[in-house]
CSV table of C-alpha atoms and ligand atoms in Angstrom, one decimal:
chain,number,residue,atom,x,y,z
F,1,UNK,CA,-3.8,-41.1,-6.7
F,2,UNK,CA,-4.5,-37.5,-6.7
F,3,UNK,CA,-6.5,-35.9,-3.9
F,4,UNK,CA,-6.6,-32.4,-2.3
F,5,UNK,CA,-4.9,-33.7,0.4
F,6,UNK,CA,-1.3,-33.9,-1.5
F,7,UNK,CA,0.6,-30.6,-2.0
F,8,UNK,CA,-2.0,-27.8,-0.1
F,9,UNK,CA,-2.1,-27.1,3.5
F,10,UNK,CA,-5.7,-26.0,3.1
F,11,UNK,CA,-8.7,-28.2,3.7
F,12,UNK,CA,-11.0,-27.1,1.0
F,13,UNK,CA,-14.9,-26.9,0.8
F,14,UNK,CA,-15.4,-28.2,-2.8
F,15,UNK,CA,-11.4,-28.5,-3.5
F,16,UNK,CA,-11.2,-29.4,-6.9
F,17,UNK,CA,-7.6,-30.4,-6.6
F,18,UNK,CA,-8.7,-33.5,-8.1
F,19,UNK,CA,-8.8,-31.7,-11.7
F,20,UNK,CA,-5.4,-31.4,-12.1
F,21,UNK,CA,-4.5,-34.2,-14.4
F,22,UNK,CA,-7.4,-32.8,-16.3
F,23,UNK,CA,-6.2,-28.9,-16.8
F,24,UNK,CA,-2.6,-30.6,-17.1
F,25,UNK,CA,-4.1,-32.3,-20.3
F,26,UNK,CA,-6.0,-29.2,-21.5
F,27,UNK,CA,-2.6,-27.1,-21.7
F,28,UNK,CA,-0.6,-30.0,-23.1
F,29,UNK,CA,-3.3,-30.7,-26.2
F,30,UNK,CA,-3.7,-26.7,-26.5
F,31,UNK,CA,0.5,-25.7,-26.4
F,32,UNK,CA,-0.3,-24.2,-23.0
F,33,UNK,CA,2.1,-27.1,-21.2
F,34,UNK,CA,4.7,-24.8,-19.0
F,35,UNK,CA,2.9,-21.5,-19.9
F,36,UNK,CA,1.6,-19.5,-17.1
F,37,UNK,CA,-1.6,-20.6,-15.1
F,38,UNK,CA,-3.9,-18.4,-12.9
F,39,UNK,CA,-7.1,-19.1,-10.6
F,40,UNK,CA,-8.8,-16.3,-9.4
F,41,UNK,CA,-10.5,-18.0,-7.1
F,42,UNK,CA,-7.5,-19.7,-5.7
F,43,UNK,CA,-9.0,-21.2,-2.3
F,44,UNK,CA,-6.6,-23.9,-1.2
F,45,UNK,CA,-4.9,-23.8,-4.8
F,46,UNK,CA,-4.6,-27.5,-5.2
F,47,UNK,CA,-4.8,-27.3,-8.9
F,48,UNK,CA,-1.9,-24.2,-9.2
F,49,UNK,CA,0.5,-26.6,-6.8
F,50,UNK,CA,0.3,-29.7,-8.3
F,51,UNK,CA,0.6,-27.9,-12.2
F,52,UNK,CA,3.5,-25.7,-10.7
F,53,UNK,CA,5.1,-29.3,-8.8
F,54,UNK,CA,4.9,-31.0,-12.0
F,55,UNK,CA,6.4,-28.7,-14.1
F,56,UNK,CA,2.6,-28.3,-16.2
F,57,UNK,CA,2.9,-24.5,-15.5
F,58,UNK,CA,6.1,-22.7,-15.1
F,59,UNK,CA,4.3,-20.0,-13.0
F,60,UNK,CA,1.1,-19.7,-10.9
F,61,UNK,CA,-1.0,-16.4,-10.1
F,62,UNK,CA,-3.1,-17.5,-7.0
F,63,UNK,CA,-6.0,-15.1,-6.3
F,64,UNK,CA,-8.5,-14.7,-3.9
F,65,UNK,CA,-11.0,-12.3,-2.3
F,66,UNK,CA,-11.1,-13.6,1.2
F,67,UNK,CA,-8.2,-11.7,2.8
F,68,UNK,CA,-8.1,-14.5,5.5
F,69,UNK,CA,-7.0,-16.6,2.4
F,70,UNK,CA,-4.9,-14.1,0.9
F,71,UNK,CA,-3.1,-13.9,4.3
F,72,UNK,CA,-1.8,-17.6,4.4
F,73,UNK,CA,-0.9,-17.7,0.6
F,74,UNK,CA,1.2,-14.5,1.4
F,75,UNK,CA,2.8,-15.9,5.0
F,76,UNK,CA,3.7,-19.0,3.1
F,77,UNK,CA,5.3,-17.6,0.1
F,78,UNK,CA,7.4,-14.5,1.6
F,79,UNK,CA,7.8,-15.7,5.2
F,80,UNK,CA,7.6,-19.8,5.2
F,81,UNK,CA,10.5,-20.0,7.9
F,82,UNK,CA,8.2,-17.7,10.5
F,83,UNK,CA,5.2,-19.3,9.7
F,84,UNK,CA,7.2,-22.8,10.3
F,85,UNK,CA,8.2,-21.5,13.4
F,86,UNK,CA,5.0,-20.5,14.5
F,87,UNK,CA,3.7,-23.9,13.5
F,88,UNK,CA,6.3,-25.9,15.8
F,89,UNK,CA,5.8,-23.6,19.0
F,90,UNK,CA,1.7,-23.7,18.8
F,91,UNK,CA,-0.2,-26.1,20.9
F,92,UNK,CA,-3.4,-27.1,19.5
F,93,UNK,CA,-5.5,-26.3,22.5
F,94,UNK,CA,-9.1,-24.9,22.4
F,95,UNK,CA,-7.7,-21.8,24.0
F,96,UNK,CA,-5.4,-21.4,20.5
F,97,UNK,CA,-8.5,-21.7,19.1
F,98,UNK,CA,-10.2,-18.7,20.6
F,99,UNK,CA,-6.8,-16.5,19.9
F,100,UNK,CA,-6.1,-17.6,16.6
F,101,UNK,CA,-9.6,-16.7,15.9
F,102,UNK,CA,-9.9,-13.6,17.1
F,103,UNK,CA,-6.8,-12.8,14.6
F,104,UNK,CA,-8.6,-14.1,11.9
F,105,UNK,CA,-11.5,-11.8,12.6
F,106,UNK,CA,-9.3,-9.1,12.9
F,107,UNK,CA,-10.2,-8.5,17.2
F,108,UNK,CA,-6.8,-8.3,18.0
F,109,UNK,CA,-3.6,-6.8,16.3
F,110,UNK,CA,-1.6,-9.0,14.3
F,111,UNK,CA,1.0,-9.0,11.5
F,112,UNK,CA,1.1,-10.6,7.8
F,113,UNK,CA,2.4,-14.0,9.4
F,114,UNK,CA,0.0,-14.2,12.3
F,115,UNK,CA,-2.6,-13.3,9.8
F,116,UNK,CA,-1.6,-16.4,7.6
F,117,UNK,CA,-1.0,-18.6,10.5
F,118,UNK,CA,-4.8,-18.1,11.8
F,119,UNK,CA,-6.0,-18.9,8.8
F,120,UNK,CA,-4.1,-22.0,8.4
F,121,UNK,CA,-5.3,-22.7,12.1
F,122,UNK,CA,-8.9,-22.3,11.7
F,123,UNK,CA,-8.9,-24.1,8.4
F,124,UNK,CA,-7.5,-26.9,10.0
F,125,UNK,CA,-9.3,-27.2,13.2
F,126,UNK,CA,-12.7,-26.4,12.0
F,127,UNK,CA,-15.3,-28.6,10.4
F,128,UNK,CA,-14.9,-29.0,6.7
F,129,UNK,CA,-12.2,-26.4,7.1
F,130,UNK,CA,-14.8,-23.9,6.9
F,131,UNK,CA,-13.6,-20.8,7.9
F,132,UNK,CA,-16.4,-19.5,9.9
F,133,UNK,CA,-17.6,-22.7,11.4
F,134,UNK,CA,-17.4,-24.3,14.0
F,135,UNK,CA,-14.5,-26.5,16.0
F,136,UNK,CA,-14.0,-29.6,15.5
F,137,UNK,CA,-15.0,-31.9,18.3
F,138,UNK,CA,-17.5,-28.9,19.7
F,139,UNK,CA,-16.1,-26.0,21.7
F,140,UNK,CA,-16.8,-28.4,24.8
F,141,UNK,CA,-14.2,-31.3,23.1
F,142,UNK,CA,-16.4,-34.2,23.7
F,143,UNK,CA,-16.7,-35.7,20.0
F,144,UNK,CA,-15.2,-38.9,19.0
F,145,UNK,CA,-12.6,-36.2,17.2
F,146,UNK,CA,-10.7,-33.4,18.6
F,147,UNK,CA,-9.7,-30.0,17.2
F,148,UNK,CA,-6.6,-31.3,16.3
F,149,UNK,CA,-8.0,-34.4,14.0
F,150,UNK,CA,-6.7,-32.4,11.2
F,151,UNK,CA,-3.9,-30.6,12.0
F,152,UNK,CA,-0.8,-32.9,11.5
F,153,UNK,CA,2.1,-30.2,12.4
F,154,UNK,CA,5.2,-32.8,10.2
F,155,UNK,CA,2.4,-33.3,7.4
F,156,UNK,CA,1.5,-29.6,7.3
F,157,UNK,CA,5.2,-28.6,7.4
F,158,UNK,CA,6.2,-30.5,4.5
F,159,UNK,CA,3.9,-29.1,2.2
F,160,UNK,CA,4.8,-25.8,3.6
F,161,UNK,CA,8.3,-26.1,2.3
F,162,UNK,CA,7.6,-27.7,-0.4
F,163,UNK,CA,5.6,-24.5,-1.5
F,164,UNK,CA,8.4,-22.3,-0.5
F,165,UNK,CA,11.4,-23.8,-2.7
F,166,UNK,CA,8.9,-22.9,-5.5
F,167,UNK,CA,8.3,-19.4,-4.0
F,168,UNK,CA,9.4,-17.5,-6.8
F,169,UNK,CA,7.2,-18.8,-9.4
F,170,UNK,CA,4.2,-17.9,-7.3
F,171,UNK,CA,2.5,-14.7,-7.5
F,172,UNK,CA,-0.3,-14.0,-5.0
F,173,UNK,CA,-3.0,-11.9,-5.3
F,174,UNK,CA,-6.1,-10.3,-3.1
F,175,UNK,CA,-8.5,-8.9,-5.6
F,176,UNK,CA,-11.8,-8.9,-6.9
F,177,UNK,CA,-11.7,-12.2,-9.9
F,178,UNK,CA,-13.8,-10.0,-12.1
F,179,UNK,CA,-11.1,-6.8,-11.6
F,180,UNK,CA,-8.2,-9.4,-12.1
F,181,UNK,CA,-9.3,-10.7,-15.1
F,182,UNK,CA,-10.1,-7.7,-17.0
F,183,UNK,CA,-6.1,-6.7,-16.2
F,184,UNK,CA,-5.0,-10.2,-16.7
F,185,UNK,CA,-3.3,-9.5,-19.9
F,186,UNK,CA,-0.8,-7.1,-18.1
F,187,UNK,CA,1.1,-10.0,-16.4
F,188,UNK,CA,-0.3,-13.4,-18.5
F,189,UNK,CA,1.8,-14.0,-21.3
F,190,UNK,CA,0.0,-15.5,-24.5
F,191,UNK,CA,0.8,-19.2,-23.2
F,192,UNK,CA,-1.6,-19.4,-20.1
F,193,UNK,CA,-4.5,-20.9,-18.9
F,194,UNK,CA,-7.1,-19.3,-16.5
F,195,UNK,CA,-9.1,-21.6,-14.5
F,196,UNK,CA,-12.0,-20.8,-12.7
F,197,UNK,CA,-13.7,-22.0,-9.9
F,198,UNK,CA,-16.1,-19.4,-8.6
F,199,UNK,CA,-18.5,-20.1,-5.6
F,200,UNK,CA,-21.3,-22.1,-6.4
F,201,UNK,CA,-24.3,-20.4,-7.8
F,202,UNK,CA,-27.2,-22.3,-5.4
F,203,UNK,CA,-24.4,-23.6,-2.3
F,204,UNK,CA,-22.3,-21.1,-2.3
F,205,UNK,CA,-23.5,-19.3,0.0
F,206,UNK,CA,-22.4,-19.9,3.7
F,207,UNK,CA,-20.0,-22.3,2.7
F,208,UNK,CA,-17.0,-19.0,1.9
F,209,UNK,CA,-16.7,-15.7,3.6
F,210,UNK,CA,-17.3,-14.0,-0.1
F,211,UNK,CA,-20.1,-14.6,-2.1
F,212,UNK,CA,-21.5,-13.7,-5.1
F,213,UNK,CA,-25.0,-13.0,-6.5
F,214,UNK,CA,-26.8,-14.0,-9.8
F,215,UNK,CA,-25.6,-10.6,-11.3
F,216,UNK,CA,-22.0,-11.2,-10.3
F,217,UNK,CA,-21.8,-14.7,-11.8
F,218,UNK,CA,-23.4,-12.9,-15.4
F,219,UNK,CA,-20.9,-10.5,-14.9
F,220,UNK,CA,-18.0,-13.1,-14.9
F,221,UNK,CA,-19.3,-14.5,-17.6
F,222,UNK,CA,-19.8,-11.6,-19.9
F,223,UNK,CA,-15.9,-10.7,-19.6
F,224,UNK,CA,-15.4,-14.2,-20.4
F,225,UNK,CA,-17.5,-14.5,-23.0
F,226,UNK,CA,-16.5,-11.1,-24.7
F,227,UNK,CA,-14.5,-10.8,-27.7
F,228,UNK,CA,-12.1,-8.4,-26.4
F,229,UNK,CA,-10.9,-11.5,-23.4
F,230,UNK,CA,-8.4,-12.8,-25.1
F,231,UNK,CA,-7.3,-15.4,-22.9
F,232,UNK,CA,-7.9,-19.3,-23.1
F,233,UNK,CA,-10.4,-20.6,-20.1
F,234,UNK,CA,-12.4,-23.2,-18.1
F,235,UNK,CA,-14.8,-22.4,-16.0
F,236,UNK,CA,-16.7,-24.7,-13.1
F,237,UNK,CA,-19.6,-24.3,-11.6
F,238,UNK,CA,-22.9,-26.3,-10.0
F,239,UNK,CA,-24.5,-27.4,-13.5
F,240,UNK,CA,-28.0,-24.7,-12.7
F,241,UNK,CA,-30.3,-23.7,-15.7
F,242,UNK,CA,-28.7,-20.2,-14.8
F,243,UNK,CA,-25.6,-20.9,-15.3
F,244,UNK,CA,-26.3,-23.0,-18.6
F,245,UNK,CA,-27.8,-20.1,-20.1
F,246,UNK,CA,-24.9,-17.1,-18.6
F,247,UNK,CA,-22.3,-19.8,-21.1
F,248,UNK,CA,-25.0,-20.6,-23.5
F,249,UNK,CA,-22.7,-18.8,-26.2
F,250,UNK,CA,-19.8,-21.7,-25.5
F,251,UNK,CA,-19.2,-25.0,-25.2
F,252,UNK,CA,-19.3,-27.6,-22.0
F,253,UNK,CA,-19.8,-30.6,-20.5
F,254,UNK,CA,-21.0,-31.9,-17.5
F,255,UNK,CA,-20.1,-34.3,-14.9
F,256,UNK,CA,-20.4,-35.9,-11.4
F,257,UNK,CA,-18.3,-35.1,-8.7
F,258,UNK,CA,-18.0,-36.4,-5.4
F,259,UNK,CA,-17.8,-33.5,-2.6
F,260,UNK,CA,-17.5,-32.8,0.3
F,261,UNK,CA,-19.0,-30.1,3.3
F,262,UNK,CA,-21.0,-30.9,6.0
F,263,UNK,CA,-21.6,-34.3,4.2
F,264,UNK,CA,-20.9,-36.7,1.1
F,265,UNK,CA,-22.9,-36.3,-2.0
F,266,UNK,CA,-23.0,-36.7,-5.7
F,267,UNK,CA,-23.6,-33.7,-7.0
F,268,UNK,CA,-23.8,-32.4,-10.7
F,269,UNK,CA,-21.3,-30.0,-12.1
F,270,UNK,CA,-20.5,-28.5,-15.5
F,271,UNK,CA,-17.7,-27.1,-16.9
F,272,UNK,CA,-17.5,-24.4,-20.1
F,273,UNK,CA,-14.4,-23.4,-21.6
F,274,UNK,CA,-13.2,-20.8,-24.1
F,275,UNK,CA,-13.9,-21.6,-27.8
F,276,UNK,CA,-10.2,-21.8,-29.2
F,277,UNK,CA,-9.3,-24.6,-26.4
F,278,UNK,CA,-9.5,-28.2,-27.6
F,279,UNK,CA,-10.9,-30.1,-24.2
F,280,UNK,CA,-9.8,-34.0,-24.2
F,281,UNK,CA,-12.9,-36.0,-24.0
F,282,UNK,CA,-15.3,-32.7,-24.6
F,283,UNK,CA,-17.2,-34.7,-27.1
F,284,UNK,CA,-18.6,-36.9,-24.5
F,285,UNK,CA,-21.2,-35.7,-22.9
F,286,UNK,CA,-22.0,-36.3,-19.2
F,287,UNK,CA,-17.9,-37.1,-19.0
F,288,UNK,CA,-18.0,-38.7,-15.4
F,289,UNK,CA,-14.3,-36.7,-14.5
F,290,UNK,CA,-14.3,-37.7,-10.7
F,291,UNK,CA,-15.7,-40.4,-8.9
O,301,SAM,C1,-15.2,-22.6,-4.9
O,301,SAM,S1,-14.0,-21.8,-3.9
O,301,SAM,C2,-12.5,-22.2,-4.7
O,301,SAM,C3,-11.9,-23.5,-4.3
O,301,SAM,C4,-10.7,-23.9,-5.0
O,301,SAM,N1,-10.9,-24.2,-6.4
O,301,SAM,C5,-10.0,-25.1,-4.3
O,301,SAM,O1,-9.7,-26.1,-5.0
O,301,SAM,O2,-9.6,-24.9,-3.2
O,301,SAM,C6,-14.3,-20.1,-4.3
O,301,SAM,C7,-13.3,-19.1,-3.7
O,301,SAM,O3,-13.6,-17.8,-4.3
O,301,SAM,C8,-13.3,-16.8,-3.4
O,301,SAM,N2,-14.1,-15.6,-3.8
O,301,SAM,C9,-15.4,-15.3,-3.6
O,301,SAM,N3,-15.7,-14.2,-4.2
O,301,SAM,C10,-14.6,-13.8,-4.8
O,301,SAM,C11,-14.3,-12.7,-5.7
O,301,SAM,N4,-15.2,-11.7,-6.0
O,301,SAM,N5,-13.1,-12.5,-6.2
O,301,SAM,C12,-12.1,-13.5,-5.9
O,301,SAM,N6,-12.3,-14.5,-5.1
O,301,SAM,C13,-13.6,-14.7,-4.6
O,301,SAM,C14,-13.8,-17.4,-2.0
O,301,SAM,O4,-13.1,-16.8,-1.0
O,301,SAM,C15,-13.4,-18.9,-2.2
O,301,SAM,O5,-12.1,-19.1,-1.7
């Protein structure tokens, strides 16, 4: 059983953890297995942990935009034994709440691991782990749940050092995807495998702190799509004529995927990838990948 819920400390909107077994199979059938792997839209990086846990990918390259996001990947690779520390000593109180956001939106002073440590705070006590929502349980506490529904300190410290024994085959970055990828070829050896996973074109919004607009997507796509990107990629997204036109020049599939913010639905997705990559099952269309 693979779910989000494994190997990341972050609750996810639209966690996509769940394609792991599928980008495992894409490097194996494309002599990609133990190569590098990079997401530049990392989010809670279930995908990068359980290739990196499994030996799929010798090394992962976790980016994102969101410095919030940036700031726990950091905390937990450089300084897991702080961040453990601080994890232990914190009560989960509504007061925490109001100081760890406050850090998180940068009103008080704070350093790398207090940085890392609201994040991981927030994304736990919050709805959906949305960063900029709201508490769980309401800020007066009188829900059938309570802030700290989600945050289970043993469970949380586990996969915390779990991430940090593999540390040093992590590489964490806070930059603009579209920047990253046109200098990807500086630190990706020949045997990798970008994945993408950018905000959604139509739900998107609201959902992250960063989001993009119809000319950012194209612009993804164009470096992509370009003969001069030399690097082997998938690509998901909400399955939008848009989109379907931005990756008309290569192939996909599409497929339903059960997700969850705010509330449960099937949605539709679609997924393009690089021309030289042989997908597993790519020649059924409407693949049902997730259920
Ligand atoms: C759909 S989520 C990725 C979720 C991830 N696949 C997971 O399983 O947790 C998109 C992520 O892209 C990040 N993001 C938004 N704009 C970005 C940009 N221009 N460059 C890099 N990351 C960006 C957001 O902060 C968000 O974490």
């Amino acid at each position: 059983m693979y779910s989000n819920k494994l190997y990341t400390p972050l609750r996810y909107p639209g966690g996509k953890a769940r394609f792991a077994p599928f980008i495992a199979e894409v490097m194996q059938s494309n002599g990609l297995a133990t190569g590098h792997y990079l997401e530049p839209y990392a989010g809670g990086a279930g995908v990068a942990l359980e290739l990196l846990f499994h030996g799929h990918a010798s090394h992962v390259h976790i980016n994102d935009l969101d410095p919030a996001i940036n700031a726990f990947w950091v905390a937990v690779t450089k300084y897991p034994e702080a961040l453990l520390k601080m994890l232990h000593d914190t009560p989960v109180t509504m007061e925490q709440w109001h100081h760890w956001r406050a850090i998180m939106r940068g009103e008080l002073p704070a350093d790398a691991i207090e940085r890392g440590f609201a994040t991981l705070f927030m994304n736990r006590t919050n709805r959906s782990g949305i960063l900029k929502g709201g508490v769980i349980g309401g800020k007066a506490q009188a829900g059938d749940y309570k802030l700290d529904a989600r945050l289970k300190k043993e469970v949380l410290a586990s996969r915390i050092e779990r991430i940090a024994s593999h540390a040093g085959n992590i590489t964490v970055y806070c930059e603009d995807a579209k920047h990253l990828l046109l200098r990807s070829s500086e630190f990706l050896p020949a045997k990798s495998l970008i994945y993408l996973d950018p905000p959604y074109y139509v739900k998107g919004r609201g959902l992250y702190r960063n989001f993009y607009g119809h000319d950012d997507h194209v612009a993804i796509a164009k470096v992509l799509q370009s003969n001069a990107f030399k690097q082997s990629w998938i690509v998901s997204y909400d399955n939008v004529q848009e989109i379907c036109h931005m990756y008309q020049k290569s192939n996909g599939f599409t497929y339903g995927l059960n997700y969850t913010a705010h509330k449960r639905y099937i949605g539709n997705e679609v997924m393009f990838f690089s021309r030289k990559l042989r997908i597993p099952g790519a020649e059924k269309a409407d693949t049902q990948l997730a259920a």
